[in-house]
Coordinates of C-alpha atoms and ligand atoms in Angstrom, one line a residue:
M1 CA -25.3 187.8 -42.0
P2 CA -22.4 186.1 -40.9
T3 CA -22.4 185.3 -37.1
L4 CA -19.5 188.6 -35.8
Y5 CA -20.2 187.5 -32.0
T6 CA -20.4 184.2 -30.3
D7 CA -20.4 182.8 -26.5
I8 CA -17.5 181.8 -24.8
E9 CA -17.5 179.5 -21.5
I10 CA -14.4 179.1 -19.9
P11 CA -16.3 177.2 -16.9
Q12 CA -12.6 176.2 -15.1
L13 CA -12.6 179.8 -14.0
K14 CA -16.1 180.9 -14.4
I15 CA -15.5 183.1 -16.9
S16 CA -18.0 184.1 -20.0
L17 CA -17.2 186.1 -22.4
K18 CA -18.3 187.7 -26.5
Q19 CA -16.3 186.9 -28.6
P20 CA -16.1 188.5 -31.7
L21 CA -15.2 186.7 -34.8
G22 CA -15.4 189.8 -37.4
L23 CA -13.0 191.7 -39.1
F24 CA -11.9 194.9 -37.3
I25 CA -12.1 197.5 -39.8
N26 CA -12.9 201.3 -38.8
N27 CA -13.6 200.6 -35.5
E28 CA -16.6 198.0 -36.4
F29 CA -16.5 194.2 -36.6
C30 CA -17.6 193.5 -40.1
P31 CA -17.8 190.1 -42.3
S32 CA -14.8 189.5 -44.9
S33 CA -16.0 190.4 -48.2
D34 CA -16.3 186.6 -49.2
G35 CA -17.8 185.2 -46.5
K36 CA -15.3 182.9 -45.8
T37 CA -14.2 181.7 -42.7
I38 CA -11.5 179.6 -40.1
E39 CA -12.1 177.7 -37.7
T40 CA -9.8 177.6 -34.4
V41 CA -9.2 174.5 -32.4
N42 CA -8.1 174.0 -28.8
P43 CA -4.4 172.4 -28.4
A44 CA -5.4 171.1 -25.2
T45 CA -8.3 169.0 -26.5
G46 CA -7.8 169.0 -30.5
E47 CA -11.0 170.3 -30.4
P48 CA -12.4 173.4 -32.8
I49 CA -13.5 176.6 -30.7
T50 CA -15.2 178.7 -33.1
S51 CA -14.8 179.8 -36.2
F52 CA -13.6 183.4 -37.1
Q53 CA -14.2 185.5 -40.3
A54 CA -10.8 185.1 -43.2
A55 CA -9.8 188.4 -44.8
N56 CA -8.5 188.1 -48.2
E57 CA -6.8 191.0 -50.3
K58 CA -10.4 193.2 -51.0
D59 CA -10.3 193.2 -47.5
V60 CA -6.6 194.4 -46.6
D61 CA -7.1 196.6 -49.4
K62 CA -10.8 197.9 -47.4
A63 CA -8.5 197.7 -44.0
V64 CA -5.6 200.0 -45.4
K65 CA -8.2 202.4 -47.0
A66 CA -9.2 202.6 -43.8
A67 CA -5.6 203.0 -42.0
R68 CA -4.6 205.9 -44.3
A69 CA -7.7 207.7 -43.8
A70 CA -7.4 207.4 -40.6
F71 CA -3.6 208.6 -40.3
D72 CA -4.4 211.8 -42.8
N73 CA -7.7 213.4 -41.6
V74 CA -6.9 212.5 -37.5
W75 CA -3.8 210.9 -36.3
S76 CA -1.4 212.8 -37.8
K77 CA -2.8 215.6 -36.8
T78 CA -3.2 214.3 -32.9
S79 CA -0.9 215.4 -30.3
S80 CA 1.4 213.0 -29.2
E81 CA 0.6 213.7 -25.4
Q82 CA -3.2 212.5 -26.3
R83 CA -2.0 209.3 -28.1
G84 CA 0.1 208.5 -24.7
I85 CA -3.4 209.3 -22.7
Y86 CA -5.4 207.2 -25.5
L87 CA -2.2 204.3 -24.2
S88 CA -3.1 204.9 -21.1
N89 CA -7.0 204.5 -21.3
L90 CA -6.1 200.6 -22.8
L91 CA -3.5 200.2 -20.5
K92 CA -6.4 200.6 -17.8
L93 CA -9.0 198.3 -19.7
I94 CA -6.4 195.1 -20.0
E95 CA -5.9 196.1 -16.6
E96 CA -9.4 195.4 -16.0
E97 CA -9.7 192.5 -18.6
Q98 CA -6.8 190.6 -18.1
D99 CA -8.1 187.6 -16.6
T100 CA -10.3 186.8 -19.7
L101 CA -7.5 187.7 -22.3
A102 CA -5.1 185.3 -20.2
A103 CA -8.0 182.6 -20.3
L104 CA -8.5 183.4 -24.5
E105 CA -4.8 182.7 -24.6
T106 CA -4.8 179.5 -22.8
L107 CA -8.2 178.4 -24.9
D108 CA -6.7 178.8 -28.3
A109 CA -3.1 179.1 -27.9
G110 CA -2.6 175.8 -25.0
K111 CA -0.9 178.2 -22.5
P112 CA -0.8 176.8 -19.2
Y113 CA -3.3 179.9 -17.8
H114 CA -1.5 180.7 -14.4
S115 CA 2.4 179.8 -15.5
N116 CA 2.2 181.2 -18.9
A117 CA -0.9 183.2 -20.3
K118 CA -1.4 185.2 -16.8
G119 CA 3.0 186.2 -17.0
D120 CA 2.2 187.1 -20.8
L121 CA -0.1 189.4 -19.9
A122 CA 1.6 191.2 -16.8
Q123 CA 4.4 191.7 -19.6
I124 CA 1.9 193.0 -21.9
L125 CA 0.2 195.5 -19.0
Q126 CA 4.3 196.7 -18.5
L127 CA 5.1 197.3 -21.4
T128 CA 1.8 199.6 -22.2
R129 CA 3.0 201.3 -19.5
Y130 CA 5.8 201.9 -21.0
F131 CA 4.5 202.8 -24.7
A132 CA 1.9 205.2 -23.0
G133 CA 4.7 207.1 -21.0
S134 CA 7.2 207.0 -24.3
A135 CA 4.5 208.5 -26.5
D136 CA 5.6 212.3 -25.6
K137 CA 9.6 211.5 -25.0
F138 CA 11.0 209.6 -28.0
D139 CA 9.8 211.3 -31.0
K140 CA 11.7 214.6 -30.7
G141 CA 14.7 215.5 -33.1
A142 CA 17.8 217.4 -32.9
T143 CA 19.1 221.0 -34.0
I144 CA 22.4 220.5 -36.0
P145 CA 24.7 223.7 -36.0
L146 CA 26.3 223.9 -39.0
T147 CA 28.3 227.2 -40.3
F148 CA 27.5 231.1 -38.9
N149 CA 24.5 231.5 -41.8
K150 CA 23.4 227.8 -42.1
F151 CA 21.6 224.9 -39.3
A152 CA 20.0 222.0 -39.6
Y153 CA 17.3 220.6 -37.7
T154 CA 15.6 216.7 -37.4
L155 CA 12.6 215.8 -37.1
K156 CA 11.2 212.4 -35.8
V157 CA 7.9 211.5 -38.1
P158 CA 6.0 208.3 -38.0
F159 CA 5.8 206.3 -41.4
G160 CA 2.3 206.8 -41.5
V161 CA 0.5 203.2 -42.2
V162 CA 1.9 200.2 -40.5
A163 CA 1.3 196.6 -41.3
Q164 CA 2.2 193.8 -38.9
I165 CA 2.1 190.1 -38.8
V166 CA 2.5 188.5 -35.4
P167 CA 2.8 184.7 -35.0
W168 CA 0.6 182.1 -32.4
N169 CA 3.4 181.3 -29.6
Y170 CA 3.0 184.1 -27.8
P171 CA -0.3 185.8 -29.6
L172 CA -1.3 189.0 -27.8
A173 CA 2.1 189.5 -26.8
M174 CA 3.6 189.7 -30.1
A175 CA 0.6 192.1 -31.2
C176 CA 1.4 194.5 -28.3
W177 CA 4.9 194.9 -28.7
K178 CA 4.6 195.9 -32.2
L179 CA 1.0 197.5 -32.3
Q180 CA 1.6 199.8 -28.8
G181 CA 5.1 201.3 -30.3
A182 CA 4.0 202.0 -33.6
L183 CA 0.2 203.3 -31.6
A184 CA 2.9 205.8 -29.2
A185 CA 4.7 207.0 -32.5
G186 CA 1.9 208.1 -34.4
N187 CA 1.3 205.7 -37.1
T188 CA -2.1 204.2 -37.9
V189 CA -2.1 199.9 -37.9
I190 CA -3.2 196.9 -39.7
I191 CA -2.6 193.6 -38.3
K192 CA -2.6 190.1 -39.0
P193 CA -2.8 187.6 -36.1
A194 CA -1.4 183.7 -36.6
E195 CA -4.6 182.3 -38.5
N196 CA -4.6 179.8 -35.3
T197 CA -4.5 182.4 -32.4
S198 CA -6.8 185.0 -33.3
L199 CA -9.0 185.1 -30.7
S200 CA -7.4 186.9 -28.1
L201 CA -6.8 189.9 -30.6
L202 CA -10.1 190.1 -31.9
Y203 CA -11.2 190.5 -28.3
F204 CA -8.7 193.3 -27.5
A205 CA -10.5 195.2 -30.1
T206 CA -12.5 195.7 -28.3
L207 CA -10.5 197.8 -25.9
I208 CA -8.7 199.4 -28.2
K209 CA -12.4 201.5 -29.1
K210 CA -13.6 201.4 -25.8
A211 CA -10.0 203.2 -25.0
G212 CA -11.0 206.1 -27.4
F213 CA -8.6 205.4 -30.5
P214 CA -10.0 207.0 -33.5
P215 CA -12.0 204.3 -36.0
G216 CA -9.2 203.4 -38.7
V217 CA -6.8 203.7 -36.3
V218 CA -6.0 200.3 -35.7
N219 CA -7.5 197.8 -38.3
I220 CA -7.3 193.9 -37.7
V221 CA -7.0 191.3 -40.5
P222 CA -7.2 188.0 -39.4
G223 CA -6.6 185.2 -42.1
Y224 CA -4.1 183.3 -43.9
G225 CA -0.1 184.0 -44.1
S226 CA 0.1 183.3 -47.6
L227 CA -2.8 185.5 -48.5
V228 CA -3.7 188.2 -46.6
G229 CA 0.3 188.1 -45.4
Q230 CA 1.4 188.8 -48.9
A231 CA -0.9 191.0 -49.5
L232 CA 0.0 192.9 -46.7
A233 CA 3.8 192.8 -47.4
S234 CA 3.1 193.7 -51.1
H235 CA 0.6 196.3 -50.5
M236 CA 1.5 199.7 -52.5
D237 CA 0.4 202.0 -50.0
I238 CA 1.5 200.4 -46.4
D239 CA 4.6 202.5 -45.4
K240 CA 6.8 200.4 -42.6
I241 CA 5.7 196.3 -42.1
S242 CA 7.3 194.4 -39.1
F243 CA 6.8 190.9 -39.4
T244 CA 7.7 187.9 -36.7
G245 CA 7.1 184.2 -37.4
S246 CA 9.5 182.3 -39.5
T247 CA 12.9 183.0 -41.6
K248 CA 11.8 181.6 -44.1
V249 CA 8.5 183.7 -44.3
G250 CA 10.8 186.9 -43.0
G251 CA 12.3 186.2 -46.2
F252 CA 9.6 186.2 -48.6
V253 CA 7.8 189.2 -46.8
L254 CA 11.8 191.2 -47.5
E255 CA 10.7 190.2 -51.3
A256 CA 7.5 191.1 -51.5
S257 CA 8.9 194.9 -50.2
G258 CA 11.6 194.4 -53.4
Q259 CA 9.1 193.9 -55.4
S260 CA 6.2 196.5 -54.5
N261 CA 7.3 199.7 -52.7
L262 CA 10.3 199.4 -50.8
K263 CA 8.5 199.5 -48.2
D264 CA 10.4 199.6 -44.8
V265 CA 10.8 196.7 -43.0
T266 CA 11.6 195.2 -39.3
L267 CA 12.3 191.1 -38.8
E268 CA 12.0 189.2 -35.6
C269 CA 12.8 185.8 -36.9
G270 CA 13.7 182.3 -36.3
G271 CA 16.3 181.0 -33.0
K272 CA 19.0 178.5 -32.6
S273 CA 20.1 179.9 -29.1
P274 CA 23.2 178.7 -27.6
A275 CA 23.9 178.4 -23.6
L276 CA 27.1 178.1 -22.3
V277 CA 27.8 176.7 -19.4
F278 CA 31.8 176.5 -17.5
E279 CA 33.1 174.7 -15.0
D280 CA 33.1 177.5 -12.5
A281 CA 28.9 178.5 -12.6
D282 CA 26.6 177.5 -9.8
L283 CA 25.1 174.4 -11.6
D284 CA 21.5 174.2 -9.7
K285 CA 21.3 177.8 -10.6
A286 CA 22.0 177.5 -14.4
I287 CA 20.6 174.2 -15.0
D288 CA 17.4 176.2 -13.1
W289 CA 17.4 178.7 -16.1
I290 CA 18.2 176.9 -18.4
A291 CA 15.5 174.2 -18.3
A292 CA 13.4 177.4 -18.4
G293 CA 15.2 179.0 -21.1
I294 CA 14.0 175.6 -23.3
F295 CA 10.7 174.1 -21.7
Y296 CA 9.1 177.2 -20.8
N297 CA 5.8 177.5 -23.3
S298 CA 6.9 174.0 -24.3
G299 CA 9.9 175.5 -25.7
Q300 CA 7.9 177.9 -28.6
N301 CA 10.7 180.7 -28.0
C302 CA 12.3 182.2 -30.4
T303 CA 14.9 182.6 -28.3
A304 CA 14.5 178.9 -26.8
N305 CA 18.3 178.4 -25.5
S306 CA 18.2 175.1 -27.5
R307 CA 21.9 174.2 -27.9
V308 CA 23.6 173.6 -24.8
Y309 CA 27.5 173.1 -24.5
V310 CA 28.6 172.8 -21.5
Q311 CA 32.2 172.2 -20.3
S312 CA 34.0 168.9 -20.2
S313 CA 34.6 168.8 -16.6
I314 CA 31.2 169.3 -15.4
Y315 CA 29.3 167.7 -18.4
D316 CA 28.6 164.3 -17.0
K317 CA 26.9 166.1 -13.6
F318 CA 25.4 168.6 -15.6
V319 CA 23.3 165.7 -17.7
E320 CA 22.4 164.0 -14.8
K321 CA 20.7 167.3 -12.6
F322 CA 20.2 168.5 -15.8
K323 CA 17.3 165.3 -16.6
E324 CA 16.7 165.3 -13.1
T325 CA 15.2 168.5 -13.0
A326 CA 13.4 167.6 -16.3
K327 CA 11.6 165.4 -14.7
K328 CA 10.6 166.7 -11.6
E329 CA 9.9 170.4 -12.1
W330 CA 8.8 170.4 -16.3
D331 CA 7.0 166.6 -16.3
V332 CA 3.5 166.8 -18.9
A333 CA 2.0 163.3 -18.2
G334 CA -1.0 163.9 -17.0
K335 CA -1.2 167.6 -16.5
F336 CA -3.4 167.9 -19.8
D337 CA -5.4 170.6 -18.9
P338 CA -3.8 174.1 -19.3
F339 CA -6.7 176.1 -16.7
D340 CA -5.4 173.8 -13.8
E341 CA -2.4 175.2 -12.1
K342 CA -0.5 171.8 -12.1
C343 CA -0.5 171.9 -15.8
I344 CA 3.0 173.7 -16.4
V345 CA 3.9 173.2 -19.7
G346 CA 1.3 172.9 -22.4
P347 CA 0.6 171.9 -25.4
V348 CA 2.4 173.1 -28.7
I349 CA 0.2 174.6 -30.8
S350 CA -1.0 172.3 -33.6
S351 CA -1.1 168.8 -35.5
T352 CA 1.3 170.6 -37.1
Q353 CA 3.9 171.5 -35.0
Y354 CA 3.2 168.9 -32.7
D355 CA 3.9 166.8 -35.6
R356 CA 7.3 168.4 -37.3
I357 CA 8.7 168.3 -33.6
K358 CA 7.9 164.4 -33.5
S359 CA 10.0 163.6 -36.9
Y360 CA 13.1 165.3 -35.7
I361 CA 12.9 163.0 -32.2
E362 CA 12.6 160.2 -34.8
R363 CA 15.5 161.3 -36.6
G364 CA 17.4 162.1 -33.4
K365 CA 16.5 158.4 -32.1
K366 CA 16.4 156.2 -35.4
E367 CA 18.6 158.0 -38.1
E368 CA 21.4 159.7 -36.0
K369 CA 21.4 157.3 -33.0
L370 CA 21.6 159.8 -29.9
D371 CA 21.1 159.5 -26.7
M372 CA 17.6 161.0 -26.0
F373 CA 15.8 160.8 -22.5
Q374 CA 12.4 162.5 -22.2
T375 CA 10.6 162.7 -18.9
S376 CA 7.3 160.2 -19.9
E377 CA 6.8 158.0 -22.6
F378 CA 5.9 159.6 -26.2
P379 CA 3.6 159.5 -27.9
I380 CA 2.3 160.5 -24.1
G381 CA -1.0 158.0 -22.5
G382 CA -4.4 159.6 -21.8
A383 CA -3.3 162.9 -24.3
K384 CA -6.0 164.3 -27.0
G385 CA -4.0 167.4 -27.3
Y386 CA -0.4 168.4 -28.9
F387 CA 1.3 167.6 -25.8
I388 CA 5.3 166.6 -25.6
P389 CA 6.8 165.4 -22.5
P390 CA 11.0 167.6 -22.4
T391 CA 13.5 166.2 -24.0
I392 CA 16.8 165.7 -23.7
F393 CA 19.3 164.5 -26.3
T394 CA 23.0 164.6 -25.7
D395 CA 26.2 164.1 -27.3
V396 CA 24.9 166.1 -29.9
P397 CA 27.4 166.6 -32.6
Q398 CA 27.7 170.3 -34.0
T399 CA 26.5 168.9 -37.6
S400 CA 23.3 167.4 -36.5
K401 CA 20.3 168.3 -37.9
L402 CA 18.2 169.1 -34.1
L403 CA 21.7 170.9 -32.7
Q404 CA 21.6 173.3 -36.4
D405 CA 17.7 173.6 -37.0
E406 CA 15.1 176.1 -34.9
I407 CA 12.9 173.0 -33.7
F408 CA 10.2 175.3 -31.8
G409 CA 9.4 172.9 -29.6
P410 CA 10.4 171.3 -26.0
V411 CA 13.6 169.6 -27.3
V412 CA 17.4 170.7 -26.5
V413 CA 20.7 169.1 -27.6
V414 CA 24.1 169.4 -25.3
S415 CA 27.6 168.9 -26.2
K416 CA 30.6 169.2 -24.4
F417 CA 33.4 172.1 -25.0
T418 CA 36.7 172.0 -23.9
N419 CA 37.9 175.7 -23.4
Y420 CA 36.8 179.6 -23.7
D421 CA 37.9 179.4 -27.5
D422 CA 36.1 176.0 -28.4
A423 CA 32.5 177.1 -26.6
L424 CA 32.5 180.5 -28.8
K425 CA 33.3 178.8 -32.2
L426 CA 30.6 176.4 -31.9
A427 CA 28.2 178.9 -30.4
N428 CA 28.4 181.2 -33.2
D429 CA 28.0 178.1 -35.6
T430 CA 25.1 178.7 -36.9
C431 CA 22.5 181.0 -39.2
Y432 CA 20.5 182.8 -36.2
G433 CA 22.3 184.9 -33.8
L434 CA 19.1 186.3 -31.7
A435 CA 20.1 185.5 -28.2
S436 CA 22.8 183.9 -26.1
A437 CA 23.6 182.8 -22.2
V438 CA 27.1 182.3 -20.6
F439 CA 26.9 180.8 -16.6
T440 CA 30.4 182.1 -14.9
K441 CA 31.2 183.9 -12.0
D442 CA 34.5 184.9 -14.3
V443 CA 33.3 187.9 -14.8
K444 CA 35.9 188.6 -17.3
K445 CA 34.9 185.6 -18.8
A446 CA 31.1 186.5 -19.1
H447 CA 31.9 189.8 -20.7
M448 CA 34.3 188.8 -23.2
F449 CA 31.7 186.2 -23.9
A450 CA 29.1 189.2 -24.3
R451 CA 31.6 190.8 -26.8
D452 CA 32.4 187.8 -29.1
I453 CA 29.5 186.4 -30.0
K454 CA 26.7 187.3 -32.6
A455 CA 23.6 187.5 -31.2
G456 CA 21.1 189.8 -30.4
T457 CA 20.7 188.9 -27.2
V458 CA 23.0 188.3 -24.0
W459 CA 22.1 186.9 -20.9
I460 CA 25.0 186.4 -18.3
N461 CA 23.7 184.0 -15.4
S462 CA 20.2 183.7 -16.7
S463 CA 18.1 183.1 -19.8
N464 CA 15.0 184.4 -21.2
D465 CA 14.4 187.2 -19.2
E466 CA 13.5 189.6 -21.7
D467 CA 12.6 193.1 -19.8
V468 CA 10.2 195.4 -22.1
T469 CA 12.5 198.3 -21.6
V470 CA 15.0 196.6 -23.2
P471 CA 15.7 196.0 -27.5
F472 CA 15.0 192.8 -28.7
G473 CA 16.2 191.3 -32.2
G474 CA 18.1 189.4 -34.0
F475 CA 22.1 189.3 -35.2
K476 CA 22.1 187.1 -39.0
M477 CA 19.1 185.2 -39.7
S478 CA 17.0 186.1 -37.0
G479 CA 15.9 189.7 -38.0
I480 CA 16.6 193.0 -39.3
G481 CA 15.6 196.0 -36.7
R482 CA 15.1 196.0 -33.1
E483 CA 11.9 196.0 -30.9
L484 CA 10.9 197.0 -27.3
G485 CA 12.7 199.9 -25.2
Q486 CA 13.4 202.7 -26.6
S487 CA 14.0 200.9 -29.8
G488 CA 10.6 199.6 -30.1
V489 CA 9.4 203.4 -30.9
D490 CA 12.2 204.9 -32.9
T491 CA 11.3 201.7 -35.2
Y492 CA 8.2 203.3 -36.1
L493 CA 9.9 207.0 -36.7
Q494 CA 11.6 208.1 -39.7
T495 CA 14.3 210.8 -39.8
K496 CA 13.4 214.0 -41.1
A497 CA 16.9 216.9 -42.0
V498 CA 15.3 220.4 -42.5
H499 CA 17.9 222.8 -43.4
I500 CA 18.2 226.2 -42.7
N501 CA 19.9 229.4 -44.6
L502 CA 20.3 232.1 -42.4
S503 CA 22.6 234.0 -45.4
L504 CA 21.2 237.7 -46.3
D505 CA 23.4 237.5 -49.7
N506 CA 22.2 233.4 -51.4
Ligands
NAI601 N1 10.7 184.3 -34.0 C1 9.3 183.5 -34.2 O1 8.7 183.9 -33.0 C2 8.0 182.4 -34.2 C3 9.0 181.3 -35.1 N2 8.3 180.4 -36.0 C4 9.0 179.3 -36.9 O2 8.1 178.7 -37.7 C5 8.2 178.2 -38.1 C6 6.9 177.2 -38.4 O3 5.6 178.4 -38.1 P1 4.9 178.8 -39.1 O4 3.6 179.5 -38.1 O5 4.7 177.9 -40.2 O6 5.2 179.8 -39.1 P2 5.2 181.2 -40.2 O7 6.6 182.1 -40.0 O8 4.7 180.8 -41.4 O9 4.1 182.2 -39.4 C7 4.0 183.2 -38.6 C8 3.0 184.8 -39.2 O10 3.4 184.7 -40.8 C9 2.2 184.6 -41.4 N3 2.7 184.3 -42.7 C10 2.9 182.8 -43.4 N4 3.0 182.9 -44.5 C11 3.4 184.2 -44.7 C12 3.7 184.5 -46.3 N5 3.7 184.3 -47.2 N6 3.8 186.2 -46.1 C13 3.5 187.1 -45.3 N7 2.7 186.4 -43.7 C14 2.8 185.3 -43.8 C15 1.5 183.9 -41.0 O11 -0.2 183.8 -41.0 C16 1.3 183.9 -38.7 O12 0.8 185.3 -38.5 C17 8.5 177.4 -36.1 O13 8.8 175.8 -36.2 C18 9.4 178.4 -35.8 O14 10.3 177.7 -36.5 C19 7.6 180.4 -35.8 C20 6.6 181.2 -35.3 C21 7.2 182.3 -34.8
BAL602 N1 10.0 185.9 -25.8 C1 8.7 186.7 -26.7 C2 9.9 186.5 -27.8 C3 9.2 185.5 -28.6 O1 9.8 184.0 -28.1 O2 8.9 184.7 -30.0

């Protein structure tokens, strides 16, 4: 029998935990049908943590059957109030176990414990509270009077069995954005964590069970995307799929839906979000927001403001101060323990991502010959894990690959603009449309930008301070659909129209 649990010690926090390692189906941890496993690595050290069971197509089938039976026999007959009660139970358990869950994010994803992982848990608590309260509120239809002898009404009904695929940059938070919304709406779920950050969600499964959710309502199938993710996307008995990750894989998911049963698809994909700084902006505040908007979570944010455009009259001053702030507040050198309060910028997730980001930095330096500033030498001396110093490229032409591609690391490009029209044109010149930020004291200009930019989120005089009560999602190749806020439940409901004929004659 394969090992389905292991003991994990986190001496820095004096935390010991029993880590589940199996697939989670029907409220039980179980081995994969072929016994294959995946090793997970601590990105701060490059050393293995443990190995967990890796699902395959057969396991996906088993999870879908469990989710279908739970939906048909139990969950579709459970009242929305009761669903809210289960989510409230879960909220209490997350509150009790938040330090352990945050510690797992630090260990497995390299997130600085104090400044990042605890923040993720704070968001998870807020959204669980929100979705617990929304279970019995957002599923209401409408009555539609038509003629003297006819009216119609609508019912908001869950899809049924929902699949969810989540990435590694916010492993548990992204899972909870999707999971709690789908459960509040009354669906059963099969969720796949990213292969390099599965531990926190597997531990979270123990809370799902303790919260009282019936067997089969939540099922977790850790495994490789090309196998498990594809099996979910092309499964004939899954009614909806929600995916967060790269635009390329988002396309695969959409295609697999089209080639199978046309399951409903929500996609949260890549971004290359612009931040505009006008000459009338509060420069120090703009710089603080922009630095956080690119260097927080080591730049591994789909909404990171990775393209900065600054009005030419203040450009030099901005660049000088931006570098100073990056060096003073966001440097990495010598701070390689993400459990230590001093560590603000953690490692990137994997050697693959490290190499990918490094190749962009080298391209910028050598091929494109751009001006570059880094807060410390790179590669960083003394670092065992995948640490990359905050990197600022300046005077970057619009055609640069560094300006057009999502780099997903602590790397930012800065360029100039002359006036509003110029700034808007540059900002909209991208295949993405996830987020944007504008810094100005001119209310009119700020709202013109909010009107004109093609992006799902606009921050005025801030950046990346998303809120779980506000809808989130992308224009263009950044995605399809919205999550969070009321949309976070709506996206898991479909509308049924009922026509009523009152006529006595026909
Ligand atoms: N929008 C976002 O929040 C994210 C964007 N990305 C972007 O993607 C780039 C590459 O990162 P990756 O880890 O390779 O992203 P990815 O898109 O491959 O991974 C995200 C999730 O999709 C799954 N997946 C992979 N291939 C799949 C397939 N064929 N069918 C279904 N699911 C599949 C993965 O197992 C993971 O759970 C990053 O550099 C970044 O630009 C990555 C993660 C999150
Ligand atoms: N800030 C959470 C969404 C994302 O960056 O993937």
